[in-house]
């Protein structure tokens, strides 16, 4: 069977900004725009694979990547986190400024649709782990004015807002306490500002605290089905049901650690495992509540994909499984555009 021509993909999560911010790169912006050897995403490979845009994460790494005695990573201090966040946001704005219209920083669903229609890469500024913001939330309001439209209160470590779920396999996501009082203030502020709240690194108590408090659709930008892969980062059936009931969305993570049922970091994992998680969640919640959240440039993906240029292989795998064109388009971009329209506004 002849696969579909490339279907535009709007991706729920990538870490290209964090990769570009690593030391030792003479011109990371130029490398992204002109093409480079490393990583998963640059503009030529995005065009080749039909990657039309996505939530581009700012992630500030921990001072040490060794967990403490409790198995938790230590969060960076707020001043350093704010400096690094501003620097990575500037990289995104520099990409837009130097791209001659080929990259667009989008602040609404209408911006995303317009960028995709023009063939520009539609980038939404996202923060993964909000250590840059203090108790007063002042920086949140300034970052929102600069273009921030999506955030995860935590990465997989505790901060002043909540307790991120540690990386454990096999494990339930029910590890640690839920939202703090300032964490609850944060969720209310995000609702008022129309900032999407990403649940992907929340532990289970934090998830349910947000579900009880938030007035927006529940969204996990890059998580998978716990029933198929019992990793702490994945979502239980009960969590999937809650996301469905709010009109929310799960973006399927391409990371092999979150796809496999054996917890092995094996890049030879077939791309069909991604389809398995999409099919499971679609059967559980309905096709309108599942999309893609690759985690490109932030995890080990099936080597069959290679990078963003390999997305047509995933589209072909959906077709081979029996998904029709309408379903594939919903999974690839239409469901993300719908939930962002209802969260960010038109």
Tab-separated table of C-alpha atoms in Angstrom:
chain	number	residue	atom	x	y	z
A	1	UNK	CA	0.000	0.000	0.000
A	2	UNK	CA	1.323	3.439	-0.916
A	3	UNK	CA	1.650	5.594	2.222
A	4	UNK	CA	0.036	8.992	2.443
A	5	UNK	CA	2.019	11.995	1.367
A	6	UNK	CA	3.514	13.728	4.415
A	7	UNK	CA	0.788	14.916	6.772
A	8	UNK	CA	1.594	18.120	8.683
A	9	UNK	CA	2.554	17.330	12.279
A	10	UNK	CA	2.122	19.771	15.153
A	11	UNK	CA	4.157	18.286	17.969
A	12	UNK	CA	3.295	18.663	21.632
A	13	UNK	CA	6.855	18.681	22.963
A	14	UNK	CA	10.439	19.104	21.815
A	15	UNK	CA	13.668	20.117	23.541
A	16	UNK	CA	15.427	21.772	20.617
A	17	UNK	CA	15.975	25.033	22.549
A	18	UNK	CA	17.695	23.170	25.375
A	19	UNK	CA	19.907	21.383	22.844
A	20	UNK	CA	20.762	24.663	21.126
A	21	UNK	CA	21.687	26.190	24.509
A	22	UNK	CA	24.347	23.615	25.332
A	23	UNK	CA	27.915	24.974	25.471
A	24	UNK	CA	30.286	24.777	22.557
A	25	UNK	CA	28.009	25.812	19.681
A	26	UNK	CA	29.348	28.698	17.593
A	27	UNK	CA	26.026	29.568	15.940
A	28	UNK	CA	23.160	27.399	17.151
A	29	UNK	CA	20.565	29.581	15.421
A	30	UNK	CA	22.336	29.319	12.076
A	31	UNK	CA	22.687	25.578	12.538
A	32	UNK	CA	18.960	25.192	13.095
A	33	UNK	CA	18.028	27.320	10.102
A	34	UNK	CA	20.563	25.871	7.636
A	35	UNK	CA	20.763	22.269	8.856
A	36	UNK	CA	23.139	20.455	11.180
A	37	UNK	CA	24.425	16.970	11.854
A	38	UNK	CA	23.285	16.520	15.464
A	39	UNK	CA	19.999	16.320	17.284
A	40	UNK	CA	16.531	15.556	15.985
A	41	UNK	CA	15.187	18.876	14.691
A	42	UNK	CA	16.392	21.605	12.396
A	43	UNK	CA	14.467	23.504	9.740
A	44	UNK	CA	15.475	21.382	6.713
A	45	UNK	CA	14.618	18.145	8.530
A	46	UNK	CA	11.341	19.608	9.794
A	47	UNK	CA	10.381	20.449	6.206
A	48	UNK	CA	11.429	16.996	4.991
A	49	UNK	CA	9.310	15.217	7.606
A	50	UNK	CA	6.274	17.491	7.610
A	51	UNK	CA	6.974	18.830	11.114
A	52	UNK	CA	4.963	22.050	10.948
A	53	UNK	CA	5.631	23.259	14.494
A	54	UNK	CA	5.170	22.477	18.148
A	55	UNK	CA	5.605	23.425	21.771
A	56	UNK	CA	9.291	24.339	22.093
A	57	UNK	CA	10.407	23.718	25.654
A	58	UNK	CA	12.734	25.766	27.805
A	59	UNK	CA	14.251	23.329	30.300
A	60	UNK	CA	16.912	24.286	32.852
A	61	UNK	CA	18.957	21.287	33.923
A	62	UNK	CA	19.608	20.319	37.518
A	63	UNK	CA	22.939	21.378	39.092
A	64	UNK	CA	23.813	17.685	39.206
A	65	UNK	CA	22.149	14.921	37.216
A	66	UNK	CA	22.502	12.497	40.123
A	67	UNK	CA	19.389	12.115	42.276
A	68	UNK	CA	19.571	12.697	46.017
A	69	UNK	CA	18.964	10.115	48.746
A	70	UNK	CA	15.209	10.299	48.121
A	71	UNK	CA	15.676	9.596	44.417
A	72	UNK	CA	14.865	13.221	43.505
A	73	UNK	CA	16.836	15.540	41.234
A	74	UNK	CA	17.690	18.914	42.768
A	75	UNK	CA	16.062	21.941	41.145
A	76	UNK	CA	18.230	24.861	39.995
A	77	UNK	CA	18.135	28.067	42.039
A	78	UNK	CA	15.598	30.632	40.860
A	79	UNK	CA	18.057	33.372	39.737
A	80	UNK	CA	20.055	30.946	37.591
A	81	UNK	CA	16.904	29.339	36.243
A	82	UNK	CA	15.526	32.739	35.245
A	83	UNK	CA	18.784	33.696	33.484
A	84	UNK	CA	18.858	30.424	31.541
A	85	UNK	CA	15.159	30.686	30.699
A	86	UNK	CA	15.623	34.173	29.281
A	87	UNK	CA	18.605	33.023	27.215
A	88	UNK	CA	16.701	30.089	25.696
A	89	UNK	CA	13.663	32.270	24.986
A	90	UNK	CA	15.972	34.678	23.195
A	91	UNK	CA	17.215	31.799	21.028
A	92	UNK	CA	13.627	31.231	19.894
A	93	UNK	CA	13.100	34.920	19.118
A	94	UNK	CA	16.443	34.999	17.266
A	95	UNK	CA	15.290	32.035	15.174
A	96	UNK	CA	12.206	33.999	14.181
A	97	UNK	CA	14.161	37.193	13.456
A	98	UNK	CA	16.803	35.486	11.284
A	99	UNK	CA	14.519	33.071	9.441
A	100	UNK	CA	13.032	35.450	6.828
A	101	UNK	CA	9.561	34.256	7.776
A	102	UNK	CA	10.399	30.535	7.942
A	103	UNK	CA	9.939	30.404	11.758
A	104	UNK	CA	7.090	32.111	13.575
A	105	UNK	CA	6.633	32.450	17.348
A	106	UNK	CA	2.927	31.840	17.859
A	107	UNK	CA	0.814	33.248	20.677
A	108	UNK	CA	-2.623	31.907	19.671
A	109	UNK	CA	-4.190	29.051	17.773
A	110	UNK	CA	-4.897	31.484	14.937
A	111	UNK	CA	-1.157	32.266	14.771
A	112	UNK	CA	-0.400	28.550	14.493
A	113	UNK	CA	-2.950	28.020	11.732
A	114	UNK	CA	-1.622	31.033	9.828
A	115	UNK	CA	1.984	29.855	10.143
A	116	UNK	CA	1.115	26.349	8.984
A	117	UNK	CA	-0.835	27.733	6.024
A	118	UNK	CA	2.239	29.756	4.988
A	119	UNK	CA	4.630	26.858	5.469
A	120	UNK	CA	6.416	28.515	8.397
A	121	UNK	CA	7.519	26.518	11.447
A	122	UNK	CA	4.929	27.380	14.132
A	123	UNK	CA	6.800	27.589	17.464
A	124	UNK	CA	5.008	28.020	20.796
A	125	UNK	CA	7.136	29.035	23.783
A	126	UNK	CA	6.809	26.446	26.565
A	127	UNK	CA	8.613	26.080	29.899
A	128	UNK	CA	9.255	22.637	31.396
A	129	UNK	CA	9.802	23.096	35.133
A	130	UNK	CA	8.997	26.606	36.356
A	131	UNK	CA	12.014	27.200	38.588
A	132	UNK	CA	12.496	30.583	36.888
A	133	UNK	CA	9.402	31.921	38.669
A	134	UNK	CA	9.325	32.813	42.372
A	135	UNK	CA	6.570	32.779	44.964
A	136	UNK	CA	5.286	36.182	43.824
A	137	UNK	CA	4.680	34.869	40.262
A	138	UNK	CA	5.907	38.210	38.886
A	139	UNK	CA	8.144	36.541	36.296
A	140	UNK	CA	5.167	34.502	35.043
A	141	UNK	CA	3.342	37.660	33.981
A	142	UNK	CA	6.418	39.104	32.280
A	143	UNK	CA	7.132	35.835	30.456
A	144	UNK	CA	3.517	35.680	29.332
A	145	UNK	CA	3.847	39.152	27.828
A	146	UNK	CA	6.977	37.922	26.032
A	147	UNK	CA	5.089	35.008	24.478
A	148	UNK	CA	4.906	32.167	27.023
A	149	UNK	CA	1.735	30.172	26.283
A	150	UNK	CA	2.365	26.753	27.825
A	151	UNK	CA	4.166	25.432	30.894
A	152	UNK	CA	4.722	22.393	33.032
A	153	UNK	CA	4.901	23.464	36.703
A	154	UNK	CA	7.551	20.791	37.331
A	155	UNK	CA	10.073	18.623	35.611
A	156	UNK	CA	10.757	15.326	37.425
A	157	UNK	CA	11.992	17.032	40.602
A	158	UNK	CA	10.411	19.008	43.457
A	159	UNK	CA	10.125	22.777	43.341
A	160	UNK	CA	8.073	25.446	45.099
A	161	UNK	CA	4.958	24.523	43.116
A	162	UNK	CA	4.747	20.734	43.305
A	163	UNK	CA	6.624	17.444	43.393
A	164	UNK	CA	7.582	16.168	39.940
A	165	UNK	CA	7.272	12.426	39.428
A	166	UNK	CA	10.670	10.657	39.587
A	167	UNK	CA	11.764	8.369	36.732
A	168	UNK	CA	10.967	4.849	37.970
A	169	UNK	CA	10.142	1.532	36.292
A	170	UNK	CA	8.031	-0.342	37.037
A	171	UNK	CA	6.143	2.146	39.168
A	172	UNK	CA	2.860	3.864	39.747
A	173	UNK	CA	2.885	7.656	39.255
A	174	UNK	CA	1.612	7.974	42.835
A	175	UNK	CA	4.919	9.196	44.306
A	176	UNK	CA	5.128	12.188	46.629
A	177	UNK	CA	2.841	15.084	47.638
A	178	UNK	CA	0.680	17.290	45.429
A	179	UNK	CA	0.480	21.022	44.764
A	180	UNK	CA	1.768	23.500	47.313
A	181	UNK	CA	-0.285	26.611	48.093
A	182	UNK	CA	1.801	28.672	45.662
A	183	UNK	CA	1.316	25.854	43.168
A	184	UNK	CA	-2.431	26.346	43.456
A	185	UNK	CA	-1.937	30.083	42.927
A	186	UNK	CA	0.052	29.240	39.793
A	187	UNK	CA	-2.753	27.135	38.306
A	188	UNK	CA	-5.287	29.908	38.947
A	189	UNK	CA	-2.960	32.431	37.308
A	190	UNK	CA	-2.450	30.183	34.266
A	191	UNK	CA	-6.211	29.866	33.863
A	192	UNK	CA	-6.606	33.647	34.056
A	193	UNK	CA	-3.805	34.218	31.511
A	194	UNK	CA	-4.916	31.392	29.185
A	195	UNK	CA	-1.620	29.545	29.625
A	196	UNK	CA	-1.806	25.806	28.981
A	197	UNK	CA	-0.793	23.709	32.023
A	198	UNK	CA	1.157	20.585	31.024
A	199	UNK	CA	0.713	17.564	33.314
A	200	UNK	CA	3.396	15.308	31.832
A	201	UNK	CA	5.891	15.501	34.720
A	202	UNK	CA	3.309	15.782	37.510
A	203	UNK	CA	3.002	12.962	40.005
A	204	UNK	CA	-0.463	11.516	40.567
A	205	UNK	CA	-1.407	13.678	43.565
A	206	UNK	CA	-0.383	16.811	41.672
A	207	UNK	CA	-2.375	15.652	38.661
A	208	UNK	CA	-5.546	15.302	40.723
A	209	UNK	CA	-4.965	18.610	42.522
A	210	UNK	CA	-4.809	20.346	39.124
A	211	UNK	CA	-7.835	18.417	37.871
A	212	UNK	CA	-9.836	19.661	40.858
A	213	UNK	CA	-8.705	23.264	40.461
A	214	UNK	CA	-8.216	24.017	36.777
A	215	UNK	CA	-10.978	25.285	34.520
A	216	UNK	CA	-9.067	24.389	31.346
A	217	UNK	CA	-8.802	21.095	29.454
A	218	UNK	CA	-6.308	18.712	31.060
A	219	UNK	CA	-3.280	18.172	28.813
A	220	UNK	CA	-0.264	15.887	29.103
A	221	UNK	CA	1.993	16.995	26.267
A	222	UNK	CA	4.377	14.011	26.165
A	223	UNK	CA	3.156	10.993	28.140
A	224	UNK	CA	1.983	7.482	27.298
A	225	UNK	CA	-0.350	4.731	28.540
A	226	UNK	CA	0.695	3.177	31.854
A	227	UNK	CA	-1.279	0.043	30.952
A	228	UNK	CA	1.177	-0.650	28.114
A	229	UNK	CA	4.360	0.648	29.772
A	230	UNK	CA	4.313	0.791	33.605
A	231	UNK	CA	6.677	3.757	33.885
A	232	UNK	CA	6.003	6.388	36.547
A	233	UNK	CA	5.889	9.074	33.811
A	234	UNK	CA	2.935	7.422	32.067
A	235	UNK	CA	-0.795	7.916	32.650
A	236	UNK	CA	-3.135	5.479	34.364
A	237	UNK	CA	-6.508	4.646	32.840
A	238	UNK	CA	-8.209	6.795	35.465
A	239	UNK	CA	-6.034	9.765	34.497
A	240	UNK	CA	-6.801	9.159	30.808
A	241	UNK	CA	-10.510	9.209	31.620
A	242	UNK	CA	-10.153	12.539	33.432
A	243	UNK	CA	-8.333	14.048	30.450
A	244	UNK	CA	-11.124	12.845	28.170
A	245	UNK	CA	-13.833	14.213	30.449
A	246	UNK	CA	-12.369	17.741	30.283
A	247	UNK	CA	-11.921	17.693	26.509
A	248	UNK	CA	-8.164	17.440	26.967
A	249	UNK	CA	-5.330	15.710	25.147
A	250	UNK	CA	-2.430	13.292	25.544
A	251	UNK	CA	0.611	13.771	23.287
A	252	UNK	CA	2.337	10.427	22.775
A	253	UNK	CA	6.023	10.455	23.723
A	254	UNK	CA	8.399	8.774	21.232
A	255	UNK	CA	10.919	7.959	23.970
A	256	UNK	CA	11.599	4.220	24.027
A	257	UNK	CA	11.672	4.201	27.852
A	258	UNK	CA	8.007	5.254	27.841
A	259	UNK	CA	6.924	2.915	25.026
A	260	UNK	CA	8.250	-0.509	26.026
A	261	UNK	CA	6.785	-2.911	28.580
A	262	UNK	CA	10.237	-4.042	29.769
A	263	UNK	CA	11.778	-0.664	30.699
A	264	UNK	CA	14.782	-1.178	28.409
A	265	UNK	CA	16.330	1.838	26.665
A	266	UNK	CA	16.546	0.121	23.296
A	267	UNK	CA	16.671	2.348	20.195
A	268	UNK	CA	15.735	-0.675	18.066
A	269	UNK	CA	12.198	-0.402	19.439
A	270	UNK	CA	9.856	-0.531	16.423
A	271	UNK	CA	7.908	2.582	15.492
A	272	UNK	CA	4.736	0.483	15.820
A	273	UNK	CA	5.033	0.832	19.604
A	274	UNK	CA	4.108	4.512	19.181
A	275	UNK	CA	1.047	3.405	17.225
A	276	UNK	CA	0.174	0.943	20.032
A	277	UNK	CA	-0.032	3.762	22.583
A	278	UNK	CA	-2.028	6.000	20.248
A	279	UNK	CA	-4.450	3.156	19.511
A	280	UNK	CA	-4.859	2.272	23.200
A	281	UNK	CA	-5.626	5.859	24.214
A	282	UNK	CA	-7.882	6.427	21.206
A	283	UNK	CA	-9.857	3.304	22.129
A	284	UNK	CA	-10.058	4.432	25.756
A	285	UNK	CA	-10.845	8.130	25.280
A	286	UNK	CA	-11.842	8.629	21.651
A	287	UNK	CA	-9.689	9.754	18.746
A	288	UNK	CA	-10.100	13.460	19.613
A	289	UNK	CA	-8.028	13.154	22.793
A	290	UNK	CA	-4.705	11.865	21.482
A	291	UNK	CA	-1.904	13.557	19.533
A	292	UNK	CA	1.869	13.438	19.259
A	293	UNK	CA	4.411	14.739	21.771
A	294	UNK	CA	7.677	13.444	20.384
A	295	UNK	CA	10.172	14.671	23.010
A	296	UNK	CA	12.587	15.123	20.085
A	297	UNK	CA	16.006	16.353	21.258
A	298	UNK	CA	15.146	15.251	24.786
A	299	UNK	CA	15.035	11.454	24.670
A	300	UNK	CA	16.062	8.303	22.779
A	301	UNK	CA	13.546	7.624	19.997
A	302	UNK	CA	13.173	4.529	17.791
A	303	UNK	CA	16.117	4.495	15.410
A	304	UNK	CA	13.718	3.812	12.525
A	305	UNK	CA	12.541	7.410	12.889
A	306	UNK	CA	16.100	8.793	13.085
A	307	UNK	CA	14.892	12.398	13.531
A	308	UNK	CA	12.112	14.755	12.417
A	309	UNK	CA	12.702	13.817	8.779
A	310	UNK	CA	11.450	10.308	9.584
A	311	UNK	CA	7.920	11.342	10.545
A	312	UNK	CA	6.458	10.031	7.243
A	313	UNK	CA	7.461	6.527	8.439
A	314	UNK	CA	5.230	7.036	11.477
A	315	UNK	CA	2.379	8.283	9.280
A	316	UNK	CA	2.798	5.151	7.151
A	317	UNK	CA	2.657	2.985	10.298
A	318	UNK	CA	-0.671	4.565	11.250
A	319	UNK	CA	-1.993	3.838	7.774
A	320	UNK	CA	-0.780	0.236	7.964
A	321	UNK	CA	-2.650	-0.171	11.283
A	322	UNK	CA	-5.889	0.906	9.593
A	323	UNK	CA	-6.185	4.559	10.651
A	324	UNK	CA	-7.894	6.525	7.873
A	325	UNK	CA	-6.794	9.935	6.619
A	326	UNK	CA	-9.204	11.824	8.883
A	327	UNK	CA	-7.969	10.008	12.009
A	328	UNK	CA	-4.323	10.521	11.056
A	329	UNK	CA	-4.832	14.245	10.550
A	330	UNK	CA	-6.527	14.493	13.954
A	331	UNK	CA	-3.629	12.719	15.622
A	332	UNK	CA	-0.981	14.611	13.654
A	333	UNK	CA	-2.221	18.174	14.194
A	334	UNK	CA	-5.956	18.815	14.333
A	335	UNK	CA	-6.450	17.670	17.939
A	336	UNK	CA	-3.588	19.874	19.140
A	337	UNK	CA	-4.999	22.884	17.303
A	338	UNK	CA	-8.414	22.239	18.850
A	339	UNK	CA	-7.200	22.045	22.455
A	340	UNK	CA	-4.912	25.048	21.997
A	341	UNK	CA	-7.778	27.060	20.534
A	342	UNK	CA	-9.866	26.244	23.620
A	343	UNK	CA	-7.006	27.005	26.010
A	344	UNK	CA	-5.076	29.924	24.495
A	345	UNK	CA	-8.004	31.521	22.694
A	346	UNK	CA	-8.449	32.265	19.001
